Tab-separated table of N, CA, C and O in Angstrom:
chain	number	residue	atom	x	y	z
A	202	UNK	N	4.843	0.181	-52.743
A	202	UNK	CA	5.644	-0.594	-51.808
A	202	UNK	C	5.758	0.185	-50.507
A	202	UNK	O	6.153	1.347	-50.416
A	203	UNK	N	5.388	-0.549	-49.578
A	203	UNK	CA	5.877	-0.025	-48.054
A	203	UNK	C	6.656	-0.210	-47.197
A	203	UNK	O	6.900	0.468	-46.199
A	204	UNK	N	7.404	-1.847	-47.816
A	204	UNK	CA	8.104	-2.516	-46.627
A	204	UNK	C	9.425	-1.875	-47.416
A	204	UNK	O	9.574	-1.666	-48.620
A	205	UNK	N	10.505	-1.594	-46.081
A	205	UNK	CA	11.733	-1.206	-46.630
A	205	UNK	C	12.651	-2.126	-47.280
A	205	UNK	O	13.512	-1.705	-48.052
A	206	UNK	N	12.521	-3.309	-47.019
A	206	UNK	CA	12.754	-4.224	-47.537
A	206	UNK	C	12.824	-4.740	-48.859
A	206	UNK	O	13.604	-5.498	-49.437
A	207	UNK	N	11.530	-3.961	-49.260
A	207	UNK	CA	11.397	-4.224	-50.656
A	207	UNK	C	11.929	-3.197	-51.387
A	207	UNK	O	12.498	-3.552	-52.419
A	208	UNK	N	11.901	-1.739	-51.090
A	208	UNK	CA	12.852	-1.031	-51.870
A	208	UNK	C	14.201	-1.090	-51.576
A	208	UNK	O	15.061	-0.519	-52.247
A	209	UNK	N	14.505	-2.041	-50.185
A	209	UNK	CA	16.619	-1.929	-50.799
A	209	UNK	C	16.974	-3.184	-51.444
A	209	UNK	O	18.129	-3.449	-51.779
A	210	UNK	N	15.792	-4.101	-51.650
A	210	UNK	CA	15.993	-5.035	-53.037
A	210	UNK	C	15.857	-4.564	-54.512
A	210	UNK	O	16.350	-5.283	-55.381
A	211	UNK	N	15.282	-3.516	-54.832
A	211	UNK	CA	15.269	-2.326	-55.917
A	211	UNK	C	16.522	-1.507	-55.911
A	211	UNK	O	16.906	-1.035	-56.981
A	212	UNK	N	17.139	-1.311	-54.903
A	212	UNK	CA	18.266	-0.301	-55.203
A	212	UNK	C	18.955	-1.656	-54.767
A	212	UNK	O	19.315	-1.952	-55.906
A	213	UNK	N	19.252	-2.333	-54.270
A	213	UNK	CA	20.635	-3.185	-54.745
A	213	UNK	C	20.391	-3.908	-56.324
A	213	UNK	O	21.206	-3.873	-57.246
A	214	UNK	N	19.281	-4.443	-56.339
A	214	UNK	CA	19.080	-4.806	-58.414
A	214	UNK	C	19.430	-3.620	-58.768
A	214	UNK	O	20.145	-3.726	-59.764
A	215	UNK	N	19.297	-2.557	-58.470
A	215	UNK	CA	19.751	-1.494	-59.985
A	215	UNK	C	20.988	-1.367	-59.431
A	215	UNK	O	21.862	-1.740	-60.214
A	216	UNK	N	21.479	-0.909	-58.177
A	216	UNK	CA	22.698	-0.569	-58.262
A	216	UNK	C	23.925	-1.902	-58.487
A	216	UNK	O	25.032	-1.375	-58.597
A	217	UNK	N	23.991	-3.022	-58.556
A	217	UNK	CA	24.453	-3.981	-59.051
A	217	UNK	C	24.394	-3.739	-60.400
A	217	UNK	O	25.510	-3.957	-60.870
A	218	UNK	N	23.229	-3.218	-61.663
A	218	UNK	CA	23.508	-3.136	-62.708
A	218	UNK	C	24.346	-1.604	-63.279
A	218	UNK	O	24.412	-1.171	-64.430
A	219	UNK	N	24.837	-1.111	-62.187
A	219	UNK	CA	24.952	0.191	-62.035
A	219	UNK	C	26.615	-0.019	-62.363
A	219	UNK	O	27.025	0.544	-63.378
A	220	UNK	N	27.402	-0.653	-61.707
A	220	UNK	CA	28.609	-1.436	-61.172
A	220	UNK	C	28.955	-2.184	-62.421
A	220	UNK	O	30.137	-2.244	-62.758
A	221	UNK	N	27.951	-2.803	-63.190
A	221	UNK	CA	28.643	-3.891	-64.224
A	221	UNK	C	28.970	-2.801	-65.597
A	221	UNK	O	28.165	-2.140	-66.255
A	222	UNK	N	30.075	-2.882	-65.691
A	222	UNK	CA	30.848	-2.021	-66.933
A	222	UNK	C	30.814	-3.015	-68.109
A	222	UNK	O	31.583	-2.980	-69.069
A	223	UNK	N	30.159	-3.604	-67.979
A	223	UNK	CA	29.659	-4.392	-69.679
A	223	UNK	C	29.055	-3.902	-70.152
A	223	UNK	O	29.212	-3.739	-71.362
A	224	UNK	N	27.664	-3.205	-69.268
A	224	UNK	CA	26.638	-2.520	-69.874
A	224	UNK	C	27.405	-0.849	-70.313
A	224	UNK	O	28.493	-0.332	-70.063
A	225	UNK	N	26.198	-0.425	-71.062
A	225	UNK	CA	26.044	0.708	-72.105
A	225	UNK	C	26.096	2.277	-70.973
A	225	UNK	O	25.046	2.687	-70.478
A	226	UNK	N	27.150	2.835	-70.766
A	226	UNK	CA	26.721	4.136	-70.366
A	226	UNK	C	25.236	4.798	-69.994
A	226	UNK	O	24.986	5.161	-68.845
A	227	UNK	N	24.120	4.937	-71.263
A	227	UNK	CA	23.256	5.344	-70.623
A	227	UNK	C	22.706	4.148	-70.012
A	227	UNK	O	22.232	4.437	-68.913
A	228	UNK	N	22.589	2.978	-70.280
A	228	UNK	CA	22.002	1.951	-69.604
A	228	UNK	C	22.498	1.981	-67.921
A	228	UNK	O	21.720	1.544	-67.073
A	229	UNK	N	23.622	2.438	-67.593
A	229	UNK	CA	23.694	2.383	-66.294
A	229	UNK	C	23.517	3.470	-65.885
A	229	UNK	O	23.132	3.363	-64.721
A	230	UNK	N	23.598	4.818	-66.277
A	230	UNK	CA	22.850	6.100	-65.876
A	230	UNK	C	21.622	6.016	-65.290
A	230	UNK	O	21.271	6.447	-64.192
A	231	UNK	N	20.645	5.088	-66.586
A	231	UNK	CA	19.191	4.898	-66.328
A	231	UNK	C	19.147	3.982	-64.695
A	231	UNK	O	18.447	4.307	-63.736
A	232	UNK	N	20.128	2.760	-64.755
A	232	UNK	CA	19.340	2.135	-63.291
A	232	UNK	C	20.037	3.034	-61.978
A	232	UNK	O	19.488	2.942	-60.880
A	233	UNK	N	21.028	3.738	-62.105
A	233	UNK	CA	21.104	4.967	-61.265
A	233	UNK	C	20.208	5.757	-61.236
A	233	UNK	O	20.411	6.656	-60.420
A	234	UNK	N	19.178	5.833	-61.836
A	234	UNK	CA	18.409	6.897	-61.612
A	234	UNK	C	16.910	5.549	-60.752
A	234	UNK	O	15.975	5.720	-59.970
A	235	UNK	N	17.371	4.571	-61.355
A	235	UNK	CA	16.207	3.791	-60.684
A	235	UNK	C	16.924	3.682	-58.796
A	235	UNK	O	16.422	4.092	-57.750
A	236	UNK	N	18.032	3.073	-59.014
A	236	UNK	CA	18.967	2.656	-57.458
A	236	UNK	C	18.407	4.393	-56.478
A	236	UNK	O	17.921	4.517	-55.354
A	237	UNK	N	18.666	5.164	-57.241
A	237	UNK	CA	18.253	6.202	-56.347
A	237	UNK	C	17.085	6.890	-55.932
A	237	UNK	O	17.049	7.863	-55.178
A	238	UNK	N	16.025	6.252	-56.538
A	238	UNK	CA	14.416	6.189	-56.273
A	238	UNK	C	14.004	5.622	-55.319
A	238	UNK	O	13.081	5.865	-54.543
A	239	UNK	N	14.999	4.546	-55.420
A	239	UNK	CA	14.613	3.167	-54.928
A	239	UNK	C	15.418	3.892	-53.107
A	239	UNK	O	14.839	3.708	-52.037
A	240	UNK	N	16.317	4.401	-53.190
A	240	UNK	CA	16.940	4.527	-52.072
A	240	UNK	C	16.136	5.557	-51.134
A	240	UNK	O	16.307	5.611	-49.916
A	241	UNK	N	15.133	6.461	-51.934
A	241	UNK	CA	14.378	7.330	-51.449
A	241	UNK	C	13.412	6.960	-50.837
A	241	UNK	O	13.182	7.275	-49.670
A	242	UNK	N	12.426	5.949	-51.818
A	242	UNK	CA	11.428	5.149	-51.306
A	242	UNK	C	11.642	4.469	-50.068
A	242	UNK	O	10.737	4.559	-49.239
A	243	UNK	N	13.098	3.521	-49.652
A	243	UNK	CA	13.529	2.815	-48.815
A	243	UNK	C	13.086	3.981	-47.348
A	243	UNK	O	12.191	3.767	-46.530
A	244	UNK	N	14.017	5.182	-47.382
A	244	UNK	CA	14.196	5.921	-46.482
A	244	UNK	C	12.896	6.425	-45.859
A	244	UNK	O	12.777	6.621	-44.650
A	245	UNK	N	11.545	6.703	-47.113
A	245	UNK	CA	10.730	7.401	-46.552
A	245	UNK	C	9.802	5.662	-45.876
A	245	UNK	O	8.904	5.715	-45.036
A	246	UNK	N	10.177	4.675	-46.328
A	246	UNK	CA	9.645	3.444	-45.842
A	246	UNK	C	10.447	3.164	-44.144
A	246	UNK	O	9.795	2.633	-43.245
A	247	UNK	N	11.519	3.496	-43.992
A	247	UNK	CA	12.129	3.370	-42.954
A	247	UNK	C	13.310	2.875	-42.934
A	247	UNK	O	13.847	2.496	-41.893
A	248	UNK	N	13.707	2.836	-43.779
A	248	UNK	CA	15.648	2.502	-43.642
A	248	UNK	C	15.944	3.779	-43.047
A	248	UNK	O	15.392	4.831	-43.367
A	249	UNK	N	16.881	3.641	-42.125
A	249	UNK	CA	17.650	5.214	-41.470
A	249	UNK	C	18.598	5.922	-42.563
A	249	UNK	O	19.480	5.611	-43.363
A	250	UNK	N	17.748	7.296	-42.031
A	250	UNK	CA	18.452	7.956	-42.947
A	250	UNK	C	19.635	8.526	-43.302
A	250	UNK	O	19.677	9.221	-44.317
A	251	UNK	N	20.757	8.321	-42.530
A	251	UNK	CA	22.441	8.453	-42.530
A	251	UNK	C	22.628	7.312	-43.696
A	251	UNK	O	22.946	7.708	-44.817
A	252	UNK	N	22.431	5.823	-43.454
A	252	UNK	CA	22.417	4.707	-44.477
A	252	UNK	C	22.164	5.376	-46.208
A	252	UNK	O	22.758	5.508	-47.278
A	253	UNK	N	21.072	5.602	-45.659
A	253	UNK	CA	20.135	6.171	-46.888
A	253	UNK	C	21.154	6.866	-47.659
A	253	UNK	O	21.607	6.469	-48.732
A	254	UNK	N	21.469	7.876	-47.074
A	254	UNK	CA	22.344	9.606	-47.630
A	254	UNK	C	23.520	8.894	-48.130
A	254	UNK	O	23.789	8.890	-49.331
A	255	UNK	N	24.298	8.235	-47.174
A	255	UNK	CA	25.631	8.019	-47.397
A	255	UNK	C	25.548	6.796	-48.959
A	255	UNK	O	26.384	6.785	-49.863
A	256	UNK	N	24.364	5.928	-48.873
A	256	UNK	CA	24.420	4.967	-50.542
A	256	UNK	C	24.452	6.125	-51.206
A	256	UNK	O	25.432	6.294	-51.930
A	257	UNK	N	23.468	7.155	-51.145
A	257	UNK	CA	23.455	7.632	-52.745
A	257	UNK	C	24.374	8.704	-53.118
A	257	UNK	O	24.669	9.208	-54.202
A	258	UNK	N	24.935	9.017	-51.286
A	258	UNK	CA	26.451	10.117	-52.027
A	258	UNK	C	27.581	9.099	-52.805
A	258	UNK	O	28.349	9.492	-53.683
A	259	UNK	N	27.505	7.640	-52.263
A	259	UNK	CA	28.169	6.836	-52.516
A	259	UNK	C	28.146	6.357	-54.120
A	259	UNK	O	29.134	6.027	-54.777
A	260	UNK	N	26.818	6.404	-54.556
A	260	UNK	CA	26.565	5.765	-55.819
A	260	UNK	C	26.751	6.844	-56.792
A	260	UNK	O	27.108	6.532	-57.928
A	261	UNK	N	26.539	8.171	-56.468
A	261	UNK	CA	26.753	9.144	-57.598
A	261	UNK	C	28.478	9.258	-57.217
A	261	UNK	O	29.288	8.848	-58.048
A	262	UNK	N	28.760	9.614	-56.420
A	262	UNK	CA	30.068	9.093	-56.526
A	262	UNK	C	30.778	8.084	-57.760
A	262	UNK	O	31.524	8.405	-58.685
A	263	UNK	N	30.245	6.796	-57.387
A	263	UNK	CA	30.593	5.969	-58.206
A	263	UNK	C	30.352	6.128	-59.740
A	263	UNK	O	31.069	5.562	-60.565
A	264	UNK	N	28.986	7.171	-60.176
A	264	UNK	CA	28.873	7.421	-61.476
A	264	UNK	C	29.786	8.389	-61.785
A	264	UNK	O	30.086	8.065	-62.934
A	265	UNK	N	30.532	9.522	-61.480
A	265	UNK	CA	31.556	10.502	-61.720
A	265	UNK	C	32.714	9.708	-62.111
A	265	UNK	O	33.373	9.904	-63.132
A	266	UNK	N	32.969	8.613	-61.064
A	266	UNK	CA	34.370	8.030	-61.199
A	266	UNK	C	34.089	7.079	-62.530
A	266	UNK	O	34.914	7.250	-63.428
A	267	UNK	N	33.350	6.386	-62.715
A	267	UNK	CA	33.365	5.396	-63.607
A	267	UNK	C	32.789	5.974	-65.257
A	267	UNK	O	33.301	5.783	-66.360
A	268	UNK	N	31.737	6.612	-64.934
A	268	UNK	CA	31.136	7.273	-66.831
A	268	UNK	C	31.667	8.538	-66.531
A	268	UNK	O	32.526	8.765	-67.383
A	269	UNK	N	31.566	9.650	-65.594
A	269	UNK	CA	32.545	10.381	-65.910
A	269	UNK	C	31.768	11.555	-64.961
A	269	UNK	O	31.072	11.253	-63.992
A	270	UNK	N	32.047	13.160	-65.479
A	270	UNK	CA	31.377	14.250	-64.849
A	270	UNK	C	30.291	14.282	-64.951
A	270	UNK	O	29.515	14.501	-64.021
A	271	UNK	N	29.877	13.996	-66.520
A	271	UNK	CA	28.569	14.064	-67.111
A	271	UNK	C	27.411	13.590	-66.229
A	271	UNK	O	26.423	14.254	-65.914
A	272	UNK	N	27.603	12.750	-65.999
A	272	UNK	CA	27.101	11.818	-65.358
A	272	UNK	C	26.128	12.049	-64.170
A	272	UNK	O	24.971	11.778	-63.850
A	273	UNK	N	27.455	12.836	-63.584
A	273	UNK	CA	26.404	13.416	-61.724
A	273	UNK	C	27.927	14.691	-61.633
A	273	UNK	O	29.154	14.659	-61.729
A	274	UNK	N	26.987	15.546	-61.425
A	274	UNK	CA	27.504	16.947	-61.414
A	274	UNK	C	28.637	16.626	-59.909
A	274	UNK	O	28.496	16.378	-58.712
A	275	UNK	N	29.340	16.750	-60.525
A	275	UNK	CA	30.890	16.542	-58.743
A	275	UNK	C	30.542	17.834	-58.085
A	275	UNK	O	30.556	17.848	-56.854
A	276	UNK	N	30.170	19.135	-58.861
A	276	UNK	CA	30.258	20.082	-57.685
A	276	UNK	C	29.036	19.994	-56.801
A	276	UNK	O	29.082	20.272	-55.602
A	277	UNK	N	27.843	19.563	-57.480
A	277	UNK	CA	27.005	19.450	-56.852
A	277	UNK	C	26.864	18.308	-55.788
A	277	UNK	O	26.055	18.302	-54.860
A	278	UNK	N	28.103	17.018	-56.178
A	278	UNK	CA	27.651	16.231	-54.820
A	278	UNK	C	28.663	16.310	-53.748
A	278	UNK	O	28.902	15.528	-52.828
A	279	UNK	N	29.334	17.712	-54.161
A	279	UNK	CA	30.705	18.372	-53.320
A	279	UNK	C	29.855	18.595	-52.247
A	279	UNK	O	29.770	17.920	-51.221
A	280	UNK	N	29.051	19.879	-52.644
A	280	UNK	CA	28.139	20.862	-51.792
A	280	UNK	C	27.190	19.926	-51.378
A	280	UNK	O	27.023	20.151	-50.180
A	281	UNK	N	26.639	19.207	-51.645
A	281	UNK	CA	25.524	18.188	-51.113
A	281	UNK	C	26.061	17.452	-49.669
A	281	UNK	O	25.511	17.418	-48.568
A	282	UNK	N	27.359	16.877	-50.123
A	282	UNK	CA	27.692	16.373	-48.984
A	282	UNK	C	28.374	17.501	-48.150
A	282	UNK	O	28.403	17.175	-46.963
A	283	UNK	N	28.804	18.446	-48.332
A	283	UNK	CA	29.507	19.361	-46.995
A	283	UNK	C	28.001	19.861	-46.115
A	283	UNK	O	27.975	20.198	-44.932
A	284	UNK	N	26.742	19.793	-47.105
A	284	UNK	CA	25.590	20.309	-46.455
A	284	UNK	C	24.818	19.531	-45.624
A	284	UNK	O	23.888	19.957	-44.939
A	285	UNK	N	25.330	18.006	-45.700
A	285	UNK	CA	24.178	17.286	-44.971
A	285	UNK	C	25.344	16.846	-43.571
A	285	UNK	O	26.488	16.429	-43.386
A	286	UNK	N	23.807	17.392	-42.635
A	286	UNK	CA	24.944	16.942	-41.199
A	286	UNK	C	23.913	15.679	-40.311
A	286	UNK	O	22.753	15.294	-40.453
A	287	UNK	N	24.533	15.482	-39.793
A	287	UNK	CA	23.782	14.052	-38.830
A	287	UNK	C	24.389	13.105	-39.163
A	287	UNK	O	24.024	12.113	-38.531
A	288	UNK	N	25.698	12.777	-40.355
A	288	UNK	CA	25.845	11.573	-40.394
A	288	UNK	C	27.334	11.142	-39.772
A	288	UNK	O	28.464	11.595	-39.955
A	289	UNK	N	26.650	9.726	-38.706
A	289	UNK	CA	27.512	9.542	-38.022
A	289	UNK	C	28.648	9.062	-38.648
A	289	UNK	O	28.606	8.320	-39.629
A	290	UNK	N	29.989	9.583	-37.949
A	290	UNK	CA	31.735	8.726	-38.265
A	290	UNK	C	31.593	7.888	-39.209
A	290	UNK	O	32.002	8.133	-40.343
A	291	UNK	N	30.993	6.774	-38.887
A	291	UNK	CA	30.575	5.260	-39.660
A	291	UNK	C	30.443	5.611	-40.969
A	291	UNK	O	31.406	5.567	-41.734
A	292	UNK	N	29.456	5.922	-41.278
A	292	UNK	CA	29.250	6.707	-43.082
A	292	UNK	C	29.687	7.889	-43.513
A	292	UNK	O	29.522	8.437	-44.603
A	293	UNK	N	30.147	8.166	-42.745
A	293	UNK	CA	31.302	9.630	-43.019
A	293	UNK	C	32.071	8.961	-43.600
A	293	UNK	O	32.089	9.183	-44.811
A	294	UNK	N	32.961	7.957	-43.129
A	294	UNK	CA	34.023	7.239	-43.850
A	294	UNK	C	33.900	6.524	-45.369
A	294	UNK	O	34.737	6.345	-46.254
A	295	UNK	N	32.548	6.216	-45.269
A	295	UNK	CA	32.455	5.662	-46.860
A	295	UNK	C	32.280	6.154	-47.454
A	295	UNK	O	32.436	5.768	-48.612
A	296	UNK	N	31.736	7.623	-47.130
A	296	UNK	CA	31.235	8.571	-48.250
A	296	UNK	C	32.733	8.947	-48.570
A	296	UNK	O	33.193	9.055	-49.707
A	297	UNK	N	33.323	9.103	-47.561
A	297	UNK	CA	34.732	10.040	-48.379
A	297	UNK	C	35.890	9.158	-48.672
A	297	UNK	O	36.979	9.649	-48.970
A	298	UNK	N	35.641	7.483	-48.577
A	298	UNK	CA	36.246	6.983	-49.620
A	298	UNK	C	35.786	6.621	-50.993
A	298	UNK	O	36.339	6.053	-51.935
A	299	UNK	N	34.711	7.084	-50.825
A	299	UNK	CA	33.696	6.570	-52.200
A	299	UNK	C	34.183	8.441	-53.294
A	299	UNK	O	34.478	8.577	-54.482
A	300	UNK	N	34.062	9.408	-52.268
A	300	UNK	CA	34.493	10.918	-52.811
A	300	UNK	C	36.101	11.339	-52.959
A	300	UNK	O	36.533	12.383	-53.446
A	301	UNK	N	36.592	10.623	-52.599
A	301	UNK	CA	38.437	10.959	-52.594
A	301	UNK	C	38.378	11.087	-54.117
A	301	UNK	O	38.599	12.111	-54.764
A	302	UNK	N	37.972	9.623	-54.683
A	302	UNK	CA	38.866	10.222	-56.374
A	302	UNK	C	37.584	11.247	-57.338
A	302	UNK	O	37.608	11.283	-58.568
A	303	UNK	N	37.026	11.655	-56.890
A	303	UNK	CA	35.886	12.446	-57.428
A	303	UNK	C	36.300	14.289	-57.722
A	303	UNK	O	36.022	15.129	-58.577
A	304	UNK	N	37.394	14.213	-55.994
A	304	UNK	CA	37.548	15.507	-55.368
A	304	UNK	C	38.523	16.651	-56.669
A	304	UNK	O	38.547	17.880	-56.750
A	305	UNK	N	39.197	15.616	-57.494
A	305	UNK	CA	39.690	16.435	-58.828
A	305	UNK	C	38.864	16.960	-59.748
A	305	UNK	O	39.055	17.956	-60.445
A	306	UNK	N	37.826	16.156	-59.712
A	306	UNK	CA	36.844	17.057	-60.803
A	306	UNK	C	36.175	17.751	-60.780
A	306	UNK	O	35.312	18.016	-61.617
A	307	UNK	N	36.474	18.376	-59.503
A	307	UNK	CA	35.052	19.394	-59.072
A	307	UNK	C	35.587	20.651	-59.516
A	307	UNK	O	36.661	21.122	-59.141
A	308	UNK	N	34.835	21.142	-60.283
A	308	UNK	CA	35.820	22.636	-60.696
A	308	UNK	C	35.617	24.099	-59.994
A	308	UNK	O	36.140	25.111	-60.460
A	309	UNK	N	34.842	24.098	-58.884
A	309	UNK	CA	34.863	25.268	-58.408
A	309	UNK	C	35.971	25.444	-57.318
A	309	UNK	O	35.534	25.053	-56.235
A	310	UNK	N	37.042	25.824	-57.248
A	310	UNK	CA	38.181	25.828	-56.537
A	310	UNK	C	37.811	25.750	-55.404
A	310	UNK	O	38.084	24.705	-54.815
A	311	UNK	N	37.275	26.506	-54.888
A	311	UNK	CA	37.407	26.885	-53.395
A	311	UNK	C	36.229	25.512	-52.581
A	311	UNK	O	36.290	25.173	-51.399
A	312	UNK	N	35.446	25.064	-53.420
A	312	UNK	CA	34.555	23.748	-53.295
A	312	UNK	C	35.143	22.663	-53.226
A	312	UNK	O	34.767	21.765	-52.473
A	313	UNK	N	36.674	22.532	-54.396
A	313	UNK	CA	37.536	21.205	-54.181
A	313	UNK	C	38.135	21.081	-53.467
A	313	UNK	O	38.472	19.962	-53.083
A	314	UNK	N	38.700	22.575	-52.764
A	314	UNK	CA	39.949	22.448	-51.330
A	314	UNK	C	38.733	22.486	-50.459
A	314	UNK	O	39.450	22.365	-49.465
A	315	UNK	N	37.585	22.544	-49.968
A	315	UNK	CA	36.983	22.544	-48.619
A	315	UNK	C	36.442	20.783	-48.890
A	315	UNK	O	36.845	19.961	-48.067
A	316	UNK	N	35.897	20.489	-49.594
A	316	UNK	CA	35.694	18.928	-49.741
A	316	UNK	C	37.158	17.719	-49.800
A	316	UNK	O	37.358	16.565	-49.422
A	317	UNK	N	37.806	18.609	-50.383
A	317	UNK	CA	39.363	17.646	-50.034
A	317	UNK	C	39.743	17.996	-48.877
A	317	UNK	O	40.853	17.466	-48.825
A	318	UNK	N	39.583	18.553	-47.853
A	318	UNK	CA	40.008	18.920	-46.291
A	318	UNK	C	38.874	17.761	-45.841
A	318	UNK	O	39.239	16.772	-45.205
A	319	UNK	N	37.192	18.004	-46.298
A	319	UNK	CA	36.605	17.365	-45.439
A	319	UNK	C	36.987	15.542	-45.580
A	319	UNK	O	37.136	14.725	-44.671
A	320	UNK	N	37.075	15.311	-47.381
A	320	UNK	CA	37.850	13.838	-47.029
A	320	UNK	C	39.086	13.544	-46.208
A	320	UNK	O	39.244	12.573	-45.468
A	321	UNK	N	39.865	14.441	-46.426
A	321	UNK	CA	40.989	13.803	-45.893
A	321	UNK	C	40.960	14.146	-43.884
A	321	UNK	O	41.647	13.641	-42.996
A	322	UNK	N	40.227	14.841	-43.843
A	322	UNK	CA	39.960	14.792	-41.823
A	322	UNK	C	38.981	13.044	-42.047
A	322	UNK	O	39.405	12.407	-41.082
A	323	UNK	N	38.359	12.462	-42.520
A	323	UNK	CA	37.688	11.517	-42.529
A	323	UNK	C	38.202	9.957	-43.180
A	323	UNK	O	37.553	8.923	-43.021
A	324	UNK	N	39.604	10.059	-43.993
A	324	UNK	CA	40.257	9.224	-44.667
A	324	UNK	C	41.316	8.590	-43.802
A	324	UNK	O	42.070	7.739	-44.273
């Protein structure tokens, strides 16, 4: 696939099955792992890449909060997001309402108070 088009119809089908809590834990792990292929493919096809960054801090986000730690390592999408810069105000804001209830489970102390400063300057 080349058109971007066609991979953010791949990551919205998986991430829609990502969202429905009927399905089976690993069953929505698995189309998270598809939604975020799919979000890669999009980006290197040409969706901009702030969009790009901010869905999939957004969607692993959403896997911490909903199946749990297991799921998507919180410290790692602590440090992921304090590391990526370029993204404008606009998706700053969704990422760190999508990361507010995440910011308890991150267990490296000094990682949960610098990511809970960076949500709450952005909340």
């Amino acid at each position: 696939m080349s058109d971007p088009n066609d991979w953010e119809w791949v990551r919205v089908t998986a991430q829609g099955r990502v969202y429905d809590d009927e399905r089976p834990s690993v069953n929505r792990l698995a189309w998270a792992a598809v939604a975020l292929a799919a979000s890669h493919g999009g980006e290197r096809s040409g969706v901009r890449r702030a969009r790009a960054v901010a869905d999939r801090f957004a969607l692993r986000a959403r896997l911490v909060r909903s199946l749990g730690p297991w799921a998507a390592d919180p410290d790692s999408l602590a440090a992921d997001v304090l590391a990526e810069v370029g993204i404008p105000d606009r998706q700053q804001k969704v990422v760190a309402r999508a990361l507010e209830p995440v910011v308890p489970y991150v267990r490296d102390e000094g990682l949960r108070e610098t990511v809970g400063e960076w949500v709450a300057a952005r909340g």
